[in-house]
Amino acid sequence: MSAKLLGFAALAVAVGLTGCATPCMQHKECTVTTAYYGKTKDGVAVNIHTLQNKHGMAFEVIDYGATITAIRVPDAKGNCGDVALGFTNLADYETKSPYFGCAVGRYGNRIAKGKFTLNGQAYTLATNNGPNALHGGLKGFDKAVWKAQASKTAAGPAVIFTHVSKDGEEGYPGTLTMKMVYTLTDANEIKLDYTATTDKDTVVNLTNHSYFNLAGQGNGDILGHLMLLNAEHFTPVDSTLIPTGELRPVKGTPFDFTKPVAIGARIGQADEQLKFGGGYDHNWVLERENGELCLAARVTEPTSGRVMEVFTTEPGVQFYCGNFLDGTLTGKEGKIYKHRYGFCLETQHYPDSPNHPNFPPTTLKPGQTYRTTTVYKFSTK
Ligand code: BGC
C-alpha cells in the first residue's frame, strides 16, 4: 500500500469510517441533492433526493410514493449501515413492494369490507386485502408520483412533496390537496410533516410505511430488537385484522411493551390476537395529551447499539413485524428479506375509524387543515 493510501486508511479508522459507505461520512454541510432515478411503466420520470446532515446520517427518498429508499445511520462504533428495507430500482417498487418506505393513504390501514358511511351517504372502496380495504386501495398514494421540491430549510435539508387526489378517486369523496415535508434535522431525525385540505367531507389517515432493521437491512430477523411502546392499551382485532372496537389493556398480555422487551420474546405464545396477526400486526393506543408530539416507541438493537425513537402527534401506531415477508423478495445489496426481517411503526389514527364512532375521528371537512407530524430519531447507546 502506498504511503498516501496508508494515510487514508489510518484517517478512516480514526474517524470510524471502516466499512462505511460515503454518505455516512461527516459532511461539513447539510445538503440535499436530486438526481434522476428512473421512469415508471407509464413513462413518468422519477427523481431521487439524498439528504445528509453533519453527523454522518443520510436518507434517500424517491418521488414514486414519496418512498424512503435508504436510511444510513452510524452504529455505536461509528460504522454506517442502511437500516431501511427497499429495492434497487423503480420497477421492483412498482411491481412487488409490500409498501416498503412509502407514503400511505388516503386511508392508511384497513376499512372493514371496504365500506363506510359519511353524512348518511355510503361509500364503497376496492377490497384489496381479503374482505377489507387496505392502505388507500388499488392505486393508493404509495403508487402516485408526487411533485417534489428539494429545499434547505431552517430545520435542515428537506423535500417538499405535494399531490392532489381527485374527488372520487379510489371511492373516496372530495379533492384532497396534500403537502408532506420530509426533513433531516441536525439531531439525526427524519421529520415528516403532513398537511391536507379537502373540498368535501372526507376521511384521511396518512402514514409512512418504512420497514426498519437496526442491525442493517437484510442482516437477520428483528426478533432480538428491544421494543418499548408508550401504550397501555391496544385495539384487538377479528381474524381479518379489523378492530372489534375494544381498547384492551396490554397488562398481562404479550402486547405489553411498556418496558423494553425483545420483539421475539412472546411472539410464539398461544394467544388468539397473535394468531390473527401471524405475530404483531396491531394498533397500539398511544398515551398522550391532545395532539402534541409524544414518544410512541423506542427500539434498541443490542448488537449494533442503534436506537430509534418514534415521536408523533397521532393517537395510534401500528406495530407490524414483517410477518408476511417470506424470503421471496430480494432487496438492496442482493439481500433476501426473510420472515420478520423488518418491522414497521406506522403512526396513524386507528384502523377502520370511519366505522367506529368511539375512535378518534378521521373526518376532514372543507375549511379545516389536516396536520400531523411524525419523527424517527436515530442515536446509539
Ligand atoms: C399491515 C399488514 C400488511 C402490511 C403490508 C401493514 O400496515 O398491518 O397487515 O401486511 O402493512 O401491506
XYZ file of C-alpha atoms and ligand atoms in Angstrom:
393
model
C 0.000 0.000 0.000
C 1.362 3.444 -0.883
C 2.069 5.956 1.878
C -0.858 8.038 0.620
C -3.279 5.087 0.819
C -1.973 4.114 4.240
C -2.588 7.679 5.377
C -6.201 7.497 4.183
C -6.721 4.107 5.862
C -5.407 5.489 9.166
C -7.699 8.510 8.863
C -10.677 6.280 8.047
C -10.063 4.177 11.178
C -9.583 7.305 13.295
C -12.962 8.727 12.317
C -14.704 5.351 12.387
C -15.332 5.053 8.660
C -14.238 1.458 8.181
C -16.774 -0.468 6.135
C -18.708 2.753 5.728
C -20.332 3.951 2.522
C -19.613 7.532 1.512
C -22.922 9.089 2.603
C -22.123 8.274 6.235
C -19.020 10.459 6.195
C -19.007 13.530 8.368
C -20.048 16.293 5.989
C -19.194 19.888 6.720
C -22.568 20.974 5.451
C -26.126 19.649 5.378
C -27.064 19.006 1.772
C -29.935 17.841 -0.386
C -29.206 16.691 -3.914
C -31.575 15.500 -6.611
C -30.807 13.014 -9.398
C -32.769 11.071 -11.993
C -33.913 7.674 -10.636
C -35.984 6.077 -13.378
C -39.188 6.047 -15.386
C -42.431 4.424 -14.310
C -44.032 1.865 -16.602
C -46.295 4.728 -17.741
C -43.239 6.779 -18.727
C -43.244 9.290 -15.865
C -39.780 10.431 -14.739
C -38.946 9.871 -11.078
C -36.133 11.578 -9.160
C -34.224 10.506 -6.087
C -33.292 13.016 -3.396
C -30.402 12.454 -0.990
C -30.421 14.393 2.261
C -27.415 14.410 4.557
C -26.528 16.180 7.768
C -23.259 16.954 9.535
C -23.455 13.935 11.845
C -22.974 11.100 9.410
C -26.664 10.497 8.747
C -28.310 10.448 5.317
C -31.544 9.287 3.793
C -32.847 8.884 0.273
C -36.372 9.371 -0.981
C -37.915 8.993 -4.442
C -40.912 10.803 -5.961
C -42.735 7.495 -6.561
C -44.867 7.049 -3.449
C -42.660 9.639 -1.682
C -40.811 6.436 -0.761
C -37.845 6.413 1.618
C -35.422 4.044 -0.107
C -32.451 4.167 2.294
C -31.591 5.442 5.775
C -27.890 5.473 6.597
C -27.007 5.870 10.244
C -23.875 5.110 12.288
C -23.820 2.291 14.839
C -22.273 2.626 18.303
C -18.775 2.236 16.802
C -19.423 4.819 14.087
C -19.850 2.238 11.337
C -22.582 3.103 8.955
C -25.484 0.887 7.964
C -28.603 1.202 5.887
C -31.472 0.426 8.267
C -34.376 0.625 5.786
C -35.576 -2.284 3.654
C -36.021 -1.447 -0.022
C -35.198 -2.193 -3.638
C -32.532 -1.033 -6.080
C -34.870 0.033 -8.898
C -38.240 1.579 -9.672
C -39.686 -1.480 -11.430
C -39.380 -3.502 -8.212
C -41.115 -0.741 -6.234
C -43.896 -0.673 -8.852
C -44.465 -4.397 -9.107
C -43.571 -6.155 -5.882
C -43.323 -3.793 -2.965
C -45.144 -4.673 0.280
C -45.304 -0.898 0.890
C -41.541 -0.536 1.573
C -40.838 3.025 2.789
C -43.786 4.705 1.080
C -46.428 7.238 1.982
C -49.772 5.541 2.582
C -53.255 6.999 2.030
C -55.890 8.239 1.551
C -56.728 5.890 4.417
C -53.753 4.017 5.885
C -54.607 0.598 7.324
C -57.902 -1.266 6.946
C -61.523 -0.283 6.401
C -63.905 -3.183 7.046
C -65.384 -4.694 3.888
C -64.321 -1.508 2.039
C -67.426 0.320 3.266
C -68.099 3.385 5.372
C -70.841 5.972 5.765
C -70.252 9.710 5.978
C -73.080 12.253 6.458
C -75.546 9.446 5.805
C -74.022 8.561 2.450
C -72.499 5.105 1.891
C -69.114 4.817 0.164
C -67.619 1.665 -1.318
C -63.877 1.098 -1.730
C -61.964 -1.650 -3.502
C -61.361 -4.666 -1.265
C -57.675 -5.423 -1.756
C -56.935 -7.331 1.455
C -59.230 -10.329 1.878
C -62.671 -8.853 2.569
C -61.261 -5.422 3.523
C -59.795 -2.265 2.001
C -56.118 -1.682 2.852
C -53.803 1.337 2.528
C -55.855 3.510 0.187
C -56.899 0.945 -2.391
C -55.667 -0.401 -5.698
C -53.767 2.781 -6.518
C -53.104 4.470 -3.210
C -50.698 7.342 -2.596
C -47.841 4.812 -2.457
C -48.274 4.441 -6.228
C -48.564 8.150 -7.078
C -45.640 10.123 -8.456
C -45.520 13.075 -6.050
C -44.307 16.529 -7.109
C -41.100 17.253 -5.235
C -39.134 20.347 -4.345
C -35.778 19.934 -2.614
C -35.115 22.753 -0.218
C -32.747 23.893 2.533
C -34.897 24.946 5.475
C -34.027 26.304 8.912
C -34.739 22.821 10.327
C -32.382 21.125 7.824
C -32.339 19.812 4.262
C -35.858 18.902 3.164
C -38.007 17.669 0.324
C -41.477 19.146 -0.014
C -43.864 16.674 -1.646
C -47.256 17.735 -2.977
C -50.062 15.728 -4.538
C -53.729 16.191 -5.341
C -56.071 13.206 -5.131
C -59.207 13.672 -7.204
C -62.768 13.658 -5.883
C -63.972 10.050 -6.145
C -60.510 8.550 -6.617
C -60.434 5.016 -5.179
C -64.007 5.664 -3.998
C -63.180 8.460 -1.528
C -65.180 11.712 -1.620
C -63.541 15.133 -2.029
C -60.491 16.536 -3.761
C -57.650 16.090 -1.279
C -54.723 18.519 -1.627
C -51.684 17.341 0.293
C -48.268 18.528 1.298
C -45.674 16.418 3.082
C -42.348 17.866 4.184
C -39.559 15.337 4.813
C -36.709 16.973 6.769
C -33.365 15.618 8.011
C -32.526 17.533 11.170
C -29.204 18.073 12.878
C -30.402 15.808 15.688
C -30.404 12.739 13.360
C -34.168 12.882 12.931
C -36.308 12.241 9.890
C -39.218 14.593 10.444
C -42.395 14.054 8.435
C -44.913 16.914 8.451
C -48.222 16.223 6.726
C -50.946 18.727 5.824
C -54.078 18.252 3.735
C -57.245 20.109 2.820
C -60.420 18.999 1.075
C -63.343 20.500 -0.863
C -65.904 17.967 0.505
C -66.156 15.997 3.732
C -63.828 13.010 3.504
C -61.766 10.630 5.653
C -57.954 10.864 5.859
C -55.293 8.777 7.586
C -51.801 9.315 6.178
C -48.715 7.445 7.333
C -45.280 6.229 6.292
C -44.617 2.528 5.815
C -40.840 2.207 6.305
C -39.575 -1.239 7.297
C -36.621 -1.000 9.670
C -33.878 -3.359 10.724
C -31.486 -1.533 13.016
C -28.815 -4.226 12.532
C -28.798 -3.208 8.859
C -31.279 -4.138 6.144
C -31.128 -7.822 5.270
C -28.980 -8.669 8.331
C -31.209 -11.205 10.018
C -34.610 -11.030 11.659
C -35.734 -8.284 14.023
C -36.798 -10.565 16.892
C -33.849 -9.520 19.091
C -34.666 -5.792 18.844
C -35.894 -4.421 22.167
C -39.226 -2.652 21.731
C -40.828 -0.100 24.000
C -44.309 1.123 23.091
C -45.768 4.012 25.043
C -49.210 2.429 25.223
C -51.324 0.892 27.982
C -53.988 -0.322 25.516
C -54.229 -1.788 22.044
C -57.129 -2.332 19.668
C -57.797 -6.096 19.419
C -58.914 -7.347 16.012
C -61.020 -10.039 14.388
C -59.470 -12.713 12.175
C -59.343 -10.252 9.239
C -57.464 -7.661 11.351
C -60.422 -5.301 11.776
C -60.654 -3.788 15.296
C -63.500 -5.109 17.417
C -63.906 -1.604 18.888
C -62.491 -2.534 22.285
C -59.499 -0.718 23.790
C -57.906 -3.625 25.665
C -55.316 -3.154 28.429
C -51.922 -4.600 27.431
C -51.121 -5.550 31.030
C -50.537 -9.268 31.448
C -50.582 -9.900 27.673
C -47.828 -10.350 25.038
C -48.845 -6.853 23.873
C -47.307 -5.161 26.908
C -44.265 -3.242 25.665
C -44.473 -0.543 28.332
C -40.968 -1.703 29.329
C -38.432 -2.692 26.644
C -38.878 -6.365 25.632
C -37.368 -8.329 22.742
C -39.886 -8.453 19.893
C -39.427 -12.227 19.761
C -39.763 -12.885 23.494
C -43.507 -13.661 23.472
C -44.347 -13.749 19.761
C -44.761 -17.550 19.763
C -47.224 -17.641 22.660
C -50.602 -19.269 22.133
C -52.567 -16.043 22.040
C -55.603 -15.515 19.822
C -54.555 -11.969 18.844
C -51.052 -13.111 17.877
C -52.653 -15.917 15.874
C -54.894 -13.476 13.968
C -51.918 -11.232 13.137
C -49.465 -14.040 12.395
C -47.428 -12.188 15.049
C -47.644 -8.481 15.897
C -49.755 -6.568 13.369
C -51.847 -4.373 15.657
C -52.595 -0.798 16.597
C -51.415 0.475 19.976
C -53.277 3.346 21.661
C -50.681 5.974 22.497
C -50.573 7.637 25.889
C -50.898 11.314 25.127
C -52.460 14.624 25.852
C -54.234 16.352 22.993
C -52.295 16.319 19.771
C -48.771 17.236 20.911
C -45.667 15.400 19.721
C -45.203 12.426 22.098
C -42.957 9.413 22.302
C -44.654 6.454 20.641
C -41.819 3.910 20.579
C -38.170 3.347 21.372
C -36.389 0.464 19.662
C -32.875 -0.688 20.586
C -30.802 -3.175 18.634
C -28.272 -4.679 21.065
C -25.556 -5.826 18.623
C -25.161 -2.525 16.753
C -26.194 -0.274 19.640
C -28.517 1.607 17.288
C -31.603 3.179 18.826
C -34.646 4.558 17.024
C -37.273 6.647 18.759
C -40.592 7.498 17.170
C -42.474 10.628 18.162
C -45.864 11.518 16.771
C -48.907 13.733 17.090
C -51.064 10.754 16.053
C -53.200 8.822 18.574
C -52.037 5.362 17.443
C -49.215 3.311 15.998
C -49.437 0.083 14.012
C -46.557 -2.161 15.015
C -46.177 -4.719 12.228
C -43.217 -7.076 12.451
C -42.855 -8.287 8.881
C -44.979 -11.423 9.321
C -45.707 -11.547 5.596
C -42.051 -11.337 4.495
C -41.189 -14.838 3.343
C -37.862 -14.789 1.537
C -39.344 -14.208 -1.921
C -38.173 -10.569 -2.148
C -34.577 -9.641 -2.902
C -33.704 -6.126 -1.874
C -30.677 -3.861 -1.789
C -27.176 -5.392 -1.950
C -28.806 -8.658 -3.038
C -30.176 -9.177 0.465
C -33.095 -11.592 0.785
C -35.878 -10.443 3.060
C -36.991 -13.451 5.064
C -39.724 -13.851 7.664
C -39.655 -10.906 10.103
C -36.514 -9.288 8.653
C -38.074 -5.832 9.151
C -40.619 -4.065 11.360
C -42.855 -1.055 10.767
C -44.109 1.575 13.186
C -46.912 3.229 11.237
C -48.137 6.267 13.173
C -51.806 6.735 12.470
C -55.413 7.011 13.566
C -56.819 3.611 14.482
C -57.742 1.150 11.727
C -61.333 1.270 10.483
C -62.038 4.511 12.403
C -64.785 5.625 9.971
C -66.823 2.639 11.241
C -66.063 3.193 14.950
C -67.657 6.313 16.447
C -65.759 5.666 19.722
C -62.348 6.028 17.969
C -60.718 9.459 17.406
C -62.360 10.827 14.231
C -60.686 10.800 10.821
C -63.131 13.107 9.061
C -61.729 16.177 7.317
C -64.115 18.962 6.315
C -63.691 21.885 3.917
C -62.050 24.801 5.723
C -60.147 22.503 8.119
C -56.470 21.574 7.752
C -55.330 18.038 8.478
C -51.987 18.382 10.239
C -49.803 15.633 11.699
C -46.104 15.209 12.472
C -44.022 12.088 12.990
C -40.316 11.983 13.844
C -37.959 8.996 13.527
C -34.907 9.846 15.637
C -31.713 7.802 15.481
C -28.985 7.532 18.123
C -26.744 4.886 19.695
C -26.088 3.547 23.149
C -50.489 -4.174 7.704
C -50.059 -5.574 7.408
C -49.659 -5.632 5.971
C -48.520 -4.640 5.771
C -48.037 -4.613 4.353
C -49.332 -3.269 7.470
O -49.711 -1.952 7.721
O -50.992 -4.042 9.002
O -51.083 -6.496 7.660
O -49.242 -6.907 5.608
O -48.963 -3.364 6.125
O -49.058 -4.461 3.480
